Coordinates of C-alpha atoms in Angstrom, one line a residue:
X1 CA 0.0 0.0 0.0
X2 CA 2.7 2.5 0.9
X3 CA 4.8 1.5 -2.3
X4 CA 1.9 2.2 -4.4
X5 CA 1.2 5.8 -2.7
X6 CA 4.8 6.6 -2.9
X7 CA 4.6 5.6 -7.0
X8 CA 1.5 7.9 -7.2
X9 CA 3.5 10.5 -5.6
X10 CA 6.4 10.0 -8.2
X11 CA 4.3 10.2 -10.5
X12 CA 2.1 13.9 -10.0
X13 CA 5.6 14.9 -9.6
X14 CA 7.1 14.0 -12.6
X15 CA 3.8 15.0 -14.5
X16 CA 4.7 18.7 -13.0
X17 CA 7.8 18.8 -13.7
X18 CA 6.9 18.2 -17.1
X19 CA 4.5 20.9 -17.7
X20 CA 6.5 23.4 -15.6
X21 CA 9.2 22.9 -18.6
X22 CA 6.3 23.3 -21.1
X23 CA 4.9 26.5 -19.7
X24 CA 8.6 27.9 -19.0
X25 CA 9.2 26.9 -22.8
X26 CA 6.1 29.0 -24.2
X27 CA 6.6 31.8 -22.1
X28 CA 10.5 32.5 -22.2
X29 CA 10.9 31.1 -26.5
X30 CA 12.0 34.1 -28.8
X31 CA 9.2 35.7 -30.1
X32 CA 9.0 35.5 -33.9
X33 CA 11.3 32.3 -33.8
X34 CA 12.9 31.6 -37.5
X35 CA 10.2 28.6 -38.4
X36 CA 7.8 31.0 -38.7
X37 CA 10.1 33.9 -40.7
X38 CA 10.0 34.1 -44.6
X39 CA 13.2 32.6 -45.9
X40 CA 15.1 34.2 -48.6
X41 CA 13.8 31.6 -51.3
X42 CA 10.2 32.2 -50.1
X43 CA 10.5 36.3 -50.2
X44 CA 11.9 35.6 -53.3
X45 CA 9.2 33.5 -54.9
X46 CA 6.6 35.8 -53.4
X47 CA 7.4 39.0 -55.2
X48 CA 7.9 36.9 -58.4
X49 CA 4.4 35.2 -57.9
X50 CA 2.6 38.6 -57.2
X51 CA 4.7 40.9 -60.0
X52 CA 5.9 38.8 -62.4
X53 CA 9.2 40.0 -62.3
X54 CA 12.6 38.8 -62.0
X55 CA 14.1 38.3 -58.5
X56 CA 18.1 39.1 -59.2
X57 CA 19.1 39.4 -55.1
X58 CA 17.3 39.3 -51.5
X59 CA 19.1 41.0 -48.8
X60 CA 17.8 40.4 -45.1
X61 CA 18.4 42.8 -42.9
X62 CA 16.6 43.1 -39.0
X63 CA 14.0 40.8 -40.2
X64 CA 13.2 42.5 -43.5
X65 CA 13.9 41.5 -46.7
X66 CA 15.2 43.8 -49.5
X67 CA 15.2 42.9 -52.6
X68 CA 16.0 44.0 -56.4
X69 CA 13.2 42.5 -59.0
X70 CA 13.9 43.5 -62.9
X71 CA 10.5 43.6 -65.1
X72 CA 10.5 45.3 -68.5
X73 CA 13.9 46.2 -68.9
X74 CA 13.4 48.3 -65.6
X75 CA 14.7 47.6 -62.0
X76 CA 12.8 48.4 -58.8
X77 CA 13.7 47.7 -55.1
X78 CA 11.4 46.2 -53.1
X79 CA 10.8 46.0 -48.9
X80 CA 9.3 42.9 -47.3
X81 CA 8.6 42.0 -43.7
X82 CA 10.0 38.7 -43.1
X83 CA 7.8 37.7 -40.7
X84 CA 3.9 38.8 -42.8
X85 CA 5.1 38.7 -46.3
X86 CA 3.6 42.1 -46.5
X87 CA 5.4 44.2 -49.4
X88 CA 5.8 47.5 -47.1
X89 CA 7.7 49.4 -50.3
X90 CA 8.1 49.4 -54.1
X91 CA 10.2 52.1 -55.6
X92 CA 11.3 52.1 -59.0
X93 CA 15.2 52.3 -59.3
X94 CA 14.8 52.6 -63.4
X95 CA 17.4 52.2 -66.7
X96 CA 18.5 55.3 -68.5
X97 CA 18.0 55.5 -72.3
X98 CA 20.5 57.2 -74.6
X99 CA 21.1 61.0 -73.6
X100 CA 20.5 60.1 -70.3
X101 CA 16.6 60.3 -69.6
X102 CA 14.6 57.8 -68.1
X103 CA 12.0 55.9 -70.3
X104 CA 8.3 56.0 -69.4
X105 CA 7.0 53.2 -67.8
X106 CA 4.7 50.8 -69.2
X107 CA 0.6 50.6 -67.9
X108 CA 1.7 47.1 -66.5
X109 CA 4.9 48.6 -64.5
X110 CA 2.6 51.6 -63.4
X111 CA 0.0 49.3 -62.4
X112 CA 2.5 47.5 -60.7
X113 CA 3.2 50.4 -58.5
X114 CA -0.3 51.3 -57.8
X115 CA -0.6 48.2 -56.6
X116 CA 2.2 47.9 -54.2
X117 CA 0.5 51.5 -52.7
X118 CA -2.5 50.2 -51.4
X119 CA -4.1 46.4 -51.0
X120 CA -7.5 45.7 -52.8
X121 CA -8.5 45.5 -56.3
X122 CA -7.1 48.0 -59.6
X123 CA -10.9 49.4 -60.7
X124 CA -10.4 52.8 -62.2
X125 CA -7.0 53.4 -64.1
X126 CA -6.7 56.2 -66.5
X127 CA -3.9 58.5 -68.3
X128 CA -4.0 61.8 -68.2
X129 CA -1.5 65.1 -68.8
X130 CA -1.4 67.4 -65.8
X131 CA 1.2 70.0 -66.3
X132 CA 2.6 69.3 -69.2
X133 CA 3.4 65.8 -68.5
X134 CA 1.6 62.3 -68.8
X135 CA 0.6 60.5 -65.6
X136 CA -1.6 57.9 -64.6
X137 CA -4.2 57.9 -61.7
X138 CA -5.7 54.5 -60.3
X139 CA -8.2 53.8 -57.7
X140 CA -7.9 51.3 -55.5
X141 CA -11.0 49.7 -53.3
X142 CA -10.0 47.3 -50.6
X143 CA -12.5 44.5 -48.8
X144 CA -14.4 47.1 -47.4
X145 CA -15.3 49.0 -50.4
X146 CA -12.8 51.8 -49.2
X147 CA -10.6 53.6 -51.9
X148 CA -7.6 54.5 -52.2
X149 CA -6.7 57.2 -55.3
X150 CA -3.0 57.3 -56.3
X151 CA -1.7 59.5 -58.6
X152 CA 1.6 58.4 -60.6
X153 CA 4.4 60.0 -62.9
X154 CA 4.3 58.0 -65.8
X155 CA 8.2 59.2 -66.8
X156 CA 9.7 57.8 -63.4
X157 CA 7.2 56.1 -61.4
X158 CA 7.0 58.5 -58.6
X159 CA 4.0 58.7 -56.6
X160 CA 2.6 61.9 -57.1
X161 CA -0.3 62.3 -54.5
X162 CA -2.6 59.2 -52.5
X163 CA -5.7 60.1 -51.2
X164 CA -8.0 57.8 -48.9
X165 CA -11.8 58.1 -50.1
X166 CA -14.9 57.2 -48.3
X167 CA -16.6 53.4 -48.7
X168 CA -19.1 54.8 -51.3
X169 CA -16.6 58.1 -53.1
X170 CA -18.5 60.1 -55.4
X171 CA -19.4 59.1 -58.8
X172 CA -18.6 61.3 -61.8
X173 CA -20.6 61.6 -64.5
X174 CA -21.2 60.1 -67.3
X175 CA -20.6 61.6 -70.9
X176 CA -24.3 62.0 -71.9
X177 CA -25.2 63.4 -68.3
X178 CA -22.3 66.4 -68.6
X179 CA -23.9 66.5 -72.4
X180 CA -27.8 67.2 -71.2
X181 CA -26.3 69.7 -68.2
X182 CA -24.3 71.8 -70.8
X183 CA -27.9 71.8 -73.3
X184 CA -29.4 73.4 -70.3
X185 CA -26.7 75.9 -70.7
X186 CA -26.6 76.3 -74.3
X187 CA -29.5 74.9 -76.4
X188 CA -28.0 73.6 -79.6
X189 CA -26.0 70.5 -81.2
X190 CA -23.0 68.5 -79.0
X191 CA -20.4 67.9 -81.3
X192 CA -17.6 67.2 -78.7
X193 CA -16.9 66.1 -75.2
X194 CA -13.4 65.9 -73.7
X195 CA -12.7 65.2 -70.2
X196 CA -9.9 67.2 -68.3
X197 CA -8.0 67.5 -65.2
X198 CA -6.2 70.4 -64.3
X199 CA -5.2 71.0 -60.6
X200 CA -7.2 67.9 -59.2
X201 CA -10.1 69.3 -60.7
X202 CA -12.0 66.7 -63.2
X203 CA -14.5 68.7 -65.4
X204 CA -16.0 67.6 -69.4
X205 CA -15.4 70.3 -72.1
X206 CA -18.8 70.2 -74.3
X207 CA -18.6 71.7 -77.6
X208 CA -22.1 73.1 -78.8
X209 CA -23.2 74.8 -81.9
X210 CA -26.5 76.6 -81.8
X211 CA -28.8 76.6 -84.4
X212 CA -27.4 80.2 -86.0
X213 CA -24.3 78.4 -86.5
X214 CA -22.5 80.1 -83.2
X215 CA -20.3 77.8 -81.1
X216 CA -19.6 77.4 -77.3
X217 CA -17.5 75.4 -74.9
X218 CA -19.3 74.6 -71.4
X219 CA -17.2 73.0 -68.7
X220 CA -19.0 70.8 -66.5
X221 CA -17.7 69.7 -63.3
X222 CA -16.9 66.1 -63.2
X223 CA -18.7 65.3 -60.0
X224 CA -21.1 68.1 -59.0
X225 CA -22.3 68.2 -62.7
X226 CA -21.9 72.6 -61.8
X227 CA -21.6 74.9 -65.0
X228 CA -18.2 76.1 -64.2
X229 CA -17.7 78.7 -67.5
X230 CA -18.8 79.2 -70.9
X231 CA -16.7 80.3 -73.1
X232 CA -18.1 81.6 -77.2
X233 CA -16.5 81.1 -80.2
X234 CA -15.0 84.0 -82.4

């Protein structure tokens, strides 16, 4: 009886030894322990998988990842945290042509940058001169319909302005509802509309001619639908 109470006793002890070494164990590991990091071949296959580029190096540096990727005869370096996978950083590093001037970047490359800007799906995307120079401006809506606009210098890549909309931003009109709103101006025939940005302002140029063969331009805001001038013909 005694040997059997002194075997039970062996035994609750050895059972809390045990966990004591299990709980020590979970409390005191390092936090982020390497199983769970990215390894260089893993970062590397990710940005390939998700751009399409060419990995050509990985660096790892205080548990990020920074990496060079080549995609259409142009080079960008990328930021990755080892531990998420998340792409924190794309910044286009670019070739020089002939004369020394950057090329312009191809939609795919600029897209590729919009991209890397905000997470969520590519649903507006349009060229456009501001300036005197091309650039593009995508919108970006994420899981919870939010938006994200980003504004991009189609020469060298840079990111020109990013701006945060609401869940439900404001439409812009549509070509035939700038038309009607510029007939209310100026009764006659539409025989152009152009839309223009010019200092973040989005408006449609409507070009009328009036039945006594006069002709006018109305400018429309974009999103309001307001008249902002009428200009006449010489």
């Amino acid at each position: 009886m005694i040997l059997k109470k002194k075997w039970g006793y062996l035994t609750l002890i050895g059972t809390l030894f045990a966990l004591s070494v299990l709980v020590g164990w979970l409390l005191f590991r390092p936090e982020g322990s390497a199983a769970k990091e990215l390894s260089k071949e893993e970062a590397k296959k990710l940005i390939e998988n998700r751009y399409g580029g060419n990995v050509s190096s990985v660096k790892a540096e205080k548990e990020m990842y920074f990496a060079k990727m080549d995609f259409q005869n142009n080079s960008y370096k990328l930021s990755v945290d080892a531990k998420t996978g998340k792409i924190l950083a794309i910044d286009p590093i670019g070739t020089k042509k002939e004369g020394g001037h950057p090329p312009s970047l191809s939609e795919d490359e600029i897209k590729t940058i919009l991209l890397s800007k905000a997470q969520g799906e590519l649903v507006s995307f349009e060229k456009m001169e501001s300036d005197g120079k091309i650039i593009y401006k995508g919108v970006i809506k994420d899981s919870g319909n939010h938006t994200t606009t980003i504004t991009v210098d189609a020469e060298n890549g840079a990111v020109l302005s990013e701006n945060v909309g609401p869940a439900n931003p404001p439409k812009r009109l549509t070509e035939n509802e700038a038309a009607k709103i510029a007939q209310k101006e100026v009764r006659g025939k539409v025989d152009d509309i152009d839309l223009e940005t010019v200092n973040g302002q989005t408006f449609y140029l409507v070009e009328i001619q009036t039945a006594d063969d006069k002709e006018a331009t109305v400018q429309v805001h974009a999103i309001t639908g307001t008249v902002m001038s009428v200009k006449w013909d010489d």
